[in-house]
């Protein structure tokens, strides 16, 4: 059963797209991540032009993040003030990212940069998460008490100027690292089509020492607005958002996520993190292998239309 | 008036090869297709087209001996195409060099009475640009000493044939009576939109004698057309709708599956 994608300008098997959306939705529900870092590479493996995959991936992230954000909003676990500072950095980053995206596309290096960025990011984050969760699992096996880092312990981040009080998070922090983090995530969103939660959450906890209870909600708040902004700008500047593809992915994704959440609740936190780390590493390694092994075809053809 | 305006470029398309037609041969070629428009619907999987044609003013003797050969090509809209070449740098494969060819067809389906290499000498085919191996591939921009043009051309042809947008079918043209023939050409599933041209060529004993061309419009229809139009004409609004769609989908899911 095929469906024609009007923007990607090709026919695809709708069952494969539904399957991809459901699988990524399942995993994102299970691990509590947006899934952009999985959907964009999967679409590229399935021959969707990278330009369309990135822009459409950002659209899928909006859908998969909204229900989580609504839940956190009801529970009052979003620090709007902190989120707004992140968002300001994020919007600036996304703007730079889209400009970078267009530049790389002209130079013919977009696919390389997207792959390299994925390899670096997924490799680093995956390794760190795996290391952390294996240690946690070993401690749990030995029945040791997990040592909590004291939030009072300050690092260089807390010596920066322009401090601001964030009441909900109960912290007093410089806006510079917050906006800088938002900026980096914004660049990643527009160049790679990811929400960036899997980097933002650890950075907020370990680097900025923001209390864990507001971290997820606040990062979702930032992700929704930056992804939505990216979608609108990509649509306006590059005409690369495929609404048909995005809709099929979204519907399958939100349904898959519900089942993922149920499975996720039966697993322990450190088991979940170890599994997510393995998944992140697997995607990174798959992309790295592609860059390193001699390609079957060293030439590629793009025409003036949708090439990259 | 709008129809006239729409037809005008088509007429130009048709008229161009007719001027090149040699005048001193008695044979004339006529072709017809059942439709001048192919609609891309949501379940489009490519299309087979049958083109019927007849040779007028033929020499019965030569026809009986099989001295007439027909080539039918379906050419897609023309665009500039860039071929990129990867090289290994610091262990990873990177696009290092590229060459852009001006205005080459986005799709090309060739059908003939037999292998076109045996129909006429290669020079003739090169001059007329018939066949994947003979179509003009003119590089634009800086090409250095030009020594790499050949390899990029070969790569371009090979890739286009490998993805199925360029195809050939020697034997795709069949005579159904003495001078009546039918040719089948194929539009691939990822066919480009726009004006395609069906070109038919008649050869007598290796000499080109007549040609005919017909336009074929490939258009998106219904929802697909509406979406493409919206994406290109009102991109800002389109982006907002895409985001709203995502918000509503996510919200509906959170309401439907709500468990608390």
XYZ file of C-alpha atoms in Angstrom:
568
model
C 0.000 0.000 0.000
C 1.675 3.178 -1.133
C 1.157 6.807 -0.337
C 2.507 9.743 -2.316
C 4.388 12.356 -0.322
C 3.717 15.693 -2.024
C 6.758 17.555 -0.671
C 9.307 14.736 -0.712
C 7.840 13.979 -4.195
C 8.021 10.234 -3.937
C 5.801 7.266 -3.234
C 6.461 5.315 -0.072
C 4.947 2.279 1.580
C 2.549 3.673 4.177
C 2.909 0.563 6.348
C 6.658 1.119 6.677
C 6.130 4.756 7.664
C 3.407 3.755 10.162
C 5.719 1.067 11.548
C 8.581 3.543 11.927
C 6.337 6.059 13.655
C 4.887 3.433 16.001
C 8.298 1.957 16.857
C 9.827 5.351 17.563
C 6.687 6.393 19.468
C 6.905 3.210 21.548
C 10.547 3.878 22.424
C 9.934 7.549 23.116
C 7.036 6.698 25.429
C 9.099 4.050 27.168
C 12.123 6.276 27.745
C 10.388 9.631 27.963
C 12.280 11.191 25.056
C 10.956 13.006 21.993
C 12.307 10.515 19.492
C 13.576 13.055 16.975
C 17.057 11.541 17.142
C 15.577 8.229 15.965
C 13.017 9.369 13.416
C 15.304 11.590 11.337
C 18.017 8.937 10.714
C 15.324 6.314 10.043
C 13.715 8.530 7.407
C 17.120 9.125 5.811
C 17.809 5.355 5.747
C 14.452 5.029 3.960
C 15.603 7.399 1.179
C 13.601 10.434 2.262
C 15.760 13.435 1.252
C 17.636 14.624 4.393
C 16.248 18.144 3.992
C 12.696 16.807 4.247
C 13.605 14.326 6.992
C 15.058 17.024 9.261
C 12.187 19.484 8.846
C 9.513 16.806 9.135
C 11.283 15.235 12.130
C 11.005 18.571 13.961
C 7.263 18.557 13.259
C 6.936 15.044 14.710
C 8.807 16.208 17.834
C 6.121 18.872 18.453
C 3.399 16.203 18.470
C 5.305 13.762 20.660
C 6.283 16.417 23.223
C 2.919 18.131 23.653
C 1.116 15.490 25.721
C 4.049 15.259 28.133
C 4.131 19.038 28.426
C 0.380 19.182 29.170
C 0.822 16.640 31.986
C 3.725 18.606 33.484
C 1.779 21.861 33.178
C -1.153 20.367 35.117
C 1.183 19.153 37.834
C 2.883 22.530 37.942
C 6.337 21.112 37.228
C 7.302 23.650 34.563
C 9.467 26.631 35.502
C 8.101 29.110 32.951
C 10.717 31.767 33.762
C 13.616 29.353 33.364
C 11.948 27.910 30.255
C 11.619 31.386 28.739
C 15.332 32.114 29.201
C 16.138 28.733 27.595
C 13.681 29.543 24.848
C 15.297 32.914 24.023
C 18.614 31.141 23.532
C 16.820 28.372 21.633
C 15.140 30.687 19.130
C 18.450 32.445 18.413
C 20.140 29.056 18.015
C 17.431 27.765 15.695
C 17.767 30.874 13.520
C 21.532 30.391 13.219
C 20.946 26.674 12.638
C 18.600 27.272 9.723
C 21.069 29.653 8.137
C 23.813 27.032 8.639
C 21.507 24.394 7.166
C 20.986 26.403 3.970
C 24.735 27.123 3.707
C 25.741 23.462 4.091
C 23.084 22.456 1.597
C 24.587 24.819 -0.971
C 28.076 23.466 -0.289
C 26.909 19.864 -0.730
C 28.091 18.911 2.756
C 24.748 18.793 4.543
C 24.462 15.009 4.681
C 28.018 14.719 5.991
C 27.497 17.288 8.732
C 24.170 15.758 9.767
C 25.777 12.300 9.989
C 28.894 13.559 11.801
C 26.813 15.550 14.274
C 24.667 12.491 14.969
C 27.702 10.244 15.406
C 29.406 12.656 17.805
C 26.317 13.460 19.792
C 24.820 9.998 20.012
C 28.234 8.448 20.658
C 29.047 10.805 23.512
C 25.633 10.889 25.144
C 25.145 7.123 24.669
C 28.532 6.259 26.219
C 28.019 8.580 29.197
C 24.540 7.231 29.840
C 25.671 3.632 29.541
C 28.575 4.225 31.941
C 26.317 5.950 34.459
C 23.554 3.336 34.296
C 25.912 0.335 34.503
C 27.433 1.840 37.637
C 23.943 2.383 39.016
C 22.958 -1.203 38.190
C 26.090 -2.551 39.895
C 25.452 -0.444 42.961
C 21.853 -1.707 43.031
C 23.114 -5.310 42.739
C 25.412 -4.736 45.748
C 22.546 -3.038 47.608
C 24.626 0.093 48.139
C 23.000 3.381 48.921
C 23.101 5.721 45.945
C 25.067 8.817 46.826
C 23.181 11.943 45.938
C 25.298 14.872 44.908
C 24.607 17.813 47.165
C 22.887 20.572 45.212
C 24.790 23.074 47.337
C 28.032 22.000 45.731
C 28.915 24.804 43.317
C 30.945 24.671 40.112
C 32.281 27.324 37.709
C 28.802 27.821 36.225
C 27.681 29.437 39.460
C 30.392 32.093 39.375
C 29.093 33.691 36.152
C 27.507 37.177 36.284
C 23.927 38.272 35.358
C 22.309 36.153 38.024
C 18.561 35.760 38.178
C 16.277 34.160 40.748
C 14.124 31.285 39.466
C 11.446 30.868 42.140
C 9.877 27.618 40.991
C 13.238 25.867 40.677
C 14.416 27.475 43.921
C 17.754 28.431 42.367
C 19.756 31.596 41.858
C 21.625 31.251 38.599
C 23.334 33.275 35.863
C 21.235 33.521 32.678
C 24.367 33.070 30.517
C 24.751 29.265 30.777
C 20.969 28.796 30.535
C 20.648 30.837 27.345
C 23.837 29.220 25.958
C 22.401 25.750 26.552
C 19.161 26.816 24.867
C 21.170 28.202 21.947
C 23.088 24.931 21.391
C 19.870 22.903 21.529
C 18.264 25.345 19.088
C 21.076 24.816 16.572
C 20.725 21.039 16.925
C 16.946 21.228 16.445
C 17.153 23.056 13.162
C 20.172 21.221 11.729
C 19.341 17.700 12.935
C 15.586 17.660 13.472
C 15.928 16.554 17.102
C 14.175 18.009 20.139
C 17.382 17.732 22.119
C 15.821 16.533 25.375
C 18.376 13.746 25.715
C 21.142 16.376 25.967
C 19.235 19.145 27.679
C 17.970 17.038 30.596
C 21.429 15.759 31.695
C 22.967 19.214 31.122
C 20.323 20.873 33.300
C 20.759 18.307 36.083
C 24.532 17.891 36.157
C 25.811 21.225 34.846
C 23.236 23.768 36.010
C 22.167 21.777 39.113
C 18.490 22.466 38.463
C 16.180 20.341 40.664
C 15.155 17.148 38.841
C 11.403 17.630 39.372
C 11.189 20.689 37.074
C 13.826 19.608 34.546
C 11.725 17.395 32.266
C 8.702 19.706 32.152
C 10.830 22.788 31.530
C 12.847 21.112 28.783
C 9.613 19.975 27.082
C 8.338 23.565 27.270
C 11.484 24.766 25.480
C 11.460 21.876 22.966
C 7.872 22.512 21.833
C 8.439 26.167 21.087
C 11.838 25.723 19.418
C 10.626 22.777 17.300
C 7.483 24.659 16.294
C 9.579 27.681 15.351
C 11.946 25.430 13.352
C 9.029 23.863 11.484
C 7.595 27.262 10.548
C 10.952 28.674 9.445
C 11.937 25.514 7.516
C 8.539 25.612 5.792
C 8.965 29.289 4.923
C 12.626 29.248 3.887
C 13.167 25.772 2.415
C 9.626 24.404 1.690
C 10.735 21.094 3.173
C 8.034 20.190 5.707
C 6.040 17.243 4.357
C 2.736 17.464 6.185
C 1.500 14.086 4.913
C 4.629 12.297 6.096
C 4.541 14.196 9.386
C 0.886 13.336 10.011
C 1.349 9.601 9.381
C 4.389 9.574 11.698
C 2.568 11.554 14.395
C -0.547 9.391 14.487
C 1.484 6.175 14.650
C 3.873 7.825 17.100
C 1.351 9.009 19.690
C -0.396 5.603 19.677
C 2.919 3.755 19.959
C 3.953 6.050 22.808
C 0.986 4.961 24.951
C 2.135 1.337 24.853
C 5.730 2.410 25.405
C 4.764 4.253 28.592
C 3.117 1.087 29.968
C 6.197 -1.048 29.292
C 8.444 1.698 30.669
C 6.563 1.738 33.971
C 7.396 -1.935 34.570
C 11.149 -1.347 34.274
C 13.443 0.255 36.827
C 14.982 3.649 36.118
C 18.557 2.471 35.702
C 17.479 -0.448 33.488
C 15.591 2.001 31.287
C 18.610 4.295 31.070
C 20.904 1.388 30.158
C 18.518 0.294 27.389
C 18.155 3.843 26.086
C 21.944 4.228 26.126
C 22.322 1.045 24.059
C 19.719 2.305 21.589
C 21.396 5.699 21.279
C 24.792 4.043 20.773
C 23.384 1.627 18.178
C 22.018 4.480 16.047
C 25.323 6.358 16.418
C 27.384 3.321 15.435
C 25.152 2.581 12.457
C 25.755 6.130 11.182
C 29.490 5.960 11.948
C 29.871 2.718 10.008
C 28.190 4.388 7.048
C 30.761 7.193 7.118
C 33.798 4.943 7.448
C 33.225 1.922 5.218
C 33.889 2.424 1.516
C 30.509 3.282 -0.021
C 29.103 1.047 -2.746
C 28.728 4.122 -4.892
C 31.088 7.070 -4.511
C 29.010 9.273 -6.807
C 25.645 10.818 -6.072
C 23.272 12.838 -8.227
C 21.064 15.685 -7.099
C 18.906 17.864 -9.273
C 18.099 21.493 -8.745
C 14.838 20.675 -6.971
C 14.941 18.853 -3.673
C 18.605 17.945 -3.532
C 20.812 18.802 -0.666
C -7.615 32.478 -22.421
C -6.055 30.644 -19.506
C -6.106 27.436 -21.473
C -4.393 29.160 -24.375
C -1.752 30.536 -22.061
C -1.225 27.078 -20.601
C -0.965 25.500 -24.028
C 1.450 28.023 -25.423
C 4.642 26.559 -23.931
C 3.425 23.113 -25.016
C 3.113 24.283 -28.582
C 6.673 25.558 -28.461
C 7.802 22.170 -27.223
C 6.100 20.430 -30.095
C 7.218 22.878 -32.710
C 10.930 22.772 -31.916
C 11.856 19.308 -33.235
C 9.531 19.662 -36.227
C 11.793 22.377 -37.611
C 14.734 20.006 -37.495
C 12.784 17.490 -39.514
C 14.375 16.843 -42.870
C 12.148 17.717 -45.832
C 13.463 15.535 -48.605
C 12.034 12.205 -47.450
C 8.582 10.962 -48.473
C 8.037 9.235 -45.117
C 6.102 10.980 -42.408
C 5.519 9.891 -38.844
C 2.301 10.237 -36.856
C 1.813 9.401 -33.229
C -0.967 9.623 -30.683
C -1.417 9.010 -26.969
C -4.666 8.271 -25.227
C -4.185 11.158 -22.812
C -2.190 14.355 -22.659
C -2.292 14.462 -18.883
C -1.238 12.020 -16.192
C -2.558 12.676 -12.701
C -0.503 11.816 -9.665
C -2.848 10.555 -6.993
C -2.006 9.471 -3.457
C -1.531 5.860 -4.559
C 0.564 6.667 -7.647
C 3.004 3.869 -8.395
C 4.217 4.847 -11.818
C 2.349 4.418 -15.082
C 2.761 2.582 -18.355
C 1.968 4.586 -21.426
C 1.188 3.147 -24.800
C 1.857 5.320 -27.783
C 0.370 4.423 -31.150
C 1.837 5.591 -34.392
C 1.867 5.115 -38.126
C 4.370 5.619 -40.916
C 2.939 7.481 -43.904
C 4.404 7.427 -47.377
C 6.484 4.358 -46.657
C 8.219 2.162 -49.159
C 6.431 -1.215 -48.908
C 9.508 -3.107 -50.020
C 11.772 -1.655 -47.355
C 9.063 -2.062 -44.721
C 8.696 -5.734 -45.548
C 12.449 -6.202 -45.160
C 12.350 -4.539 -41.747
C 14.511 -1.607 -42.844
C 12.437 0.897 -40.881
C 13.266 1.421 -37.243
C 11.398 3.503 -34.708
C 12.627 5.017 -31.482
C 10.198 6.514 -28.959
C 11.443 8.481 -25.971
C 9.517 9.963 -23.075
C 11.560 12.860 -21.741
C 10.847 14.428 -18.365
C 11.162 18.128 -17.565
C 14.719 19.436 -17.696
C 16.676 20.604 -14.679
C 20.308 21.186 -13.877
C 21.790 18.163 -12.127
C 24.845 17.964 -9.934
C 26.967 14.838 -9.620
C 29.103 14.642 -6.487
C 32.043 12.376 -5.871
C 33.142 11.122 -2.465
C 36.721 10.588 -1.380
C 38.202 9.250 1.784
C 39.625 12.028 3.963
C 40.866 11.249 7.476
C 39.091 7.921 7.328
C 35.643 9.219 6.454
C 33.982 9.557 3.106
C 33.325 13.145 2.088
C 31.940 14.776 -1.051
C 35.030 16.407 -2.499
C 34.352 17.197 -6.123
C 31.258 17.849 -8.140
C 30.100 18.677 -11.628
C 26.835 20.264 -12.705
C 25.230 19.391 -16.022
C 22.810 21.899 -17.450
C 19.241 21.043 -18.309
C 19.100 17.277 -18.414
C 15.780 15.422 -18.317
C 14.659 14.375 -14.844
C 13.304 11.144 -16.278
C 13.837 9.340 -19.554
C 12.181 6.221 -20.897
C 13.321 4.908 -24.251
C 11.611 2.289 -26.347
C 12.747 1.116 -29.754
C 12.286 -1.572 -32.378
C 15.743 -2.884 -31.530
C 18.871 -1.814 -29.645
C 19.405 1.796 -30.697
C 23.158 1.230 -31.096
C 22.287 -0.971 -34.104
C 19.742 1.452 -35.578
C 22.022 4.318 -36.573
C 25.701 5.204 -36.167
C 26.670 6.655 -32.751
C 27.534 10.046 -34.298
C 24.007 10.437 -35.561
C 22.558 9.497 -32.163
C 24.922 11.932 -30.422
C 23.861 14.738 -32.758
C 20.210 14.086 -32.112
C 20.703 13.299 -28.446
C 18.723 10.058 -28.585
C 19.334 7.503 -25.866
C 20.832 7.647 -22.400
C 24.368 7.248 -23.753
C 23.922 9.971 -26.347
C 21.966 12.727 -24.620
C 23.959 15.946 -24.308
C 25.527 16.392 -20.874
C 27.041 19.860 -20.851
C 29.014 20.774 -17.746
C 28.565 24.291 -16.395
C 31.013 26.325 -14.354
C 34.652 25.591 -13.766
C 35.655 22.064 -14.812
C 39.436 22.267 -14.546
C 41.244 20.667 -17.483
C 38.084 18.772 -18.382
C 39.684 15.361 -17.863
C 37.076 14.336 -15.315
C 34.033 15.114 -17.480
C 33.911 11.558 -18.780
C 33.817 9.890 -15.391
C 31.110 12.255 -14.106
C 29.021 11.673 -17.225
C 29.343 7.901 -16.841
C 28.440 8.144 -13.156
C 25.422 10.312 -13.960
C 24.087 7.840 -16.530
C 24.754 4.824 -14.360
C 23.039 6.354 -11.311
C 20.025 7.540 -13.238
C 19.596 4.079 -14.762
C 20.164 2.354 -11.420
C 17.368 4.347 -9.759
C 15.014 3.581 -12.638
C 14.334 7.152 -13.710
C 16.241 6.485 -16.914
C 15.238 3.287 -18.624
C 15.387 1.658 -22.023
C 13.466 -1.121 -23.648
C 14.910 -2.343 -26.941
C 11.947 -4.158 -28.421
C 9.391 -1.930 -26.753
C 8.205 -0.717 -30.141
C 6.212 -3.326 -32.047
C 4.536 -3.232 -35.437
C 0.913 -4.273 -35.103
C 0.203 -4.140 -38.813
C 2.379 -3.288 -41.793
C 2.893 0.393 -40.923
C 1.090 0.753 -37.622
C 3.146 0.474 -34.444
C 2.744 0.733 -30.729
C 5.387 1.706 -28.218
C 5.341 1.303 -24.467
C 7.171 3.706 -22.217
C 7.110 3.872 -18.459
C 6.789 6.754 -16.015
C 8.641 5.856 -12.807
C 6.935 6.180 -9.400
C 9.050 9.176 -8.398
C 8.269 10.941 -11.658
C 8.880 14.677 -11.750
C 5.888 16.939 -12.268
C 5.705 19.172 -15.244
C 5.656 18.891 -19.010
C 7.079 15.678 -20.392
C 7.579 15.214 -24.119
C 7.007 12.071 -26.131
C 9.406 12.087 -29.063
C 9.243 9.556 -31.870
C 11.962 9.153 -34.498
C 11.850 7.166 -37.730
C 15.018 5.702 -39.237
C 15.330 4.109 -42.664
C 18.391 1.931 -43.137
C 20.290 3.826 -40.485
C 19.289 7.249 -41.766
C 17.031 9.563 -39.787
C 14.005 10.490 -41.876
C 11.227 11.865 -39.674
C 10.335 12.872 -36.127
C 7.266 13.832 -34.178
C 6.729 15.095 -30.652
C 3.747 15.322 -28.332
C 3.553 16.942 -24.898
C 2.378 15.017 -21.867
C 1.603 16.865 -18.702
C 2.206 15.162 -15.377
C 0.298 16.920 -12.619
C -0.402 16.363 -8.988
C -4.130 16.327 -8.286
C -6.545 16.842 -5.458
C -5.023 16.898 -2.009
C -1.441 16.431 -3.228
C -1.768 19.449 -5.499
C -3.406 21.527 -2.772
C -0.614 20.678 -0.322
C 2.163 21.495 -2.786
C 0.492 24.770 -3.712
C 0.054 25.702 -0.057
C 3.656 24.805 0.781
C 5.048 26.989 -1.989
C 2.515 29.826 -2.234
C 1.741 30.330 1.462
C 4.717 28.746 3.211
C 4.306 30.663 6.491
C 0.672 29.664 6.879
C 1.558 26.123 5.841
C 4.191 25.944 8.585
C 1.685 27.184 11.168
C -0.870 24.599 10.028
C 1.794 21.859 10.282
C 2.535 22.908 13.870
C -1.179 23.156 14.776
C -1.727 19.688 13.329
C 1.057 18.379 15.558
C -0.364 20.169 18.619
C -3.876 18.846 18.002
C -2.642 15.293 17.332
C -0.585 15.266 20.510
C -3.395 16.821 22.543
C -6.082 14.451 21.207
C -3.836 11.498 22.026
C -3.317 12.744 25.569
C -7.101 13.100 26.036
C -8.005 9.752 24.420
C -5.399 7.771 26.329
C -5.745 9.677 29.563
C -5.716 7.317 32.514
C -5.727 9.585 35.526
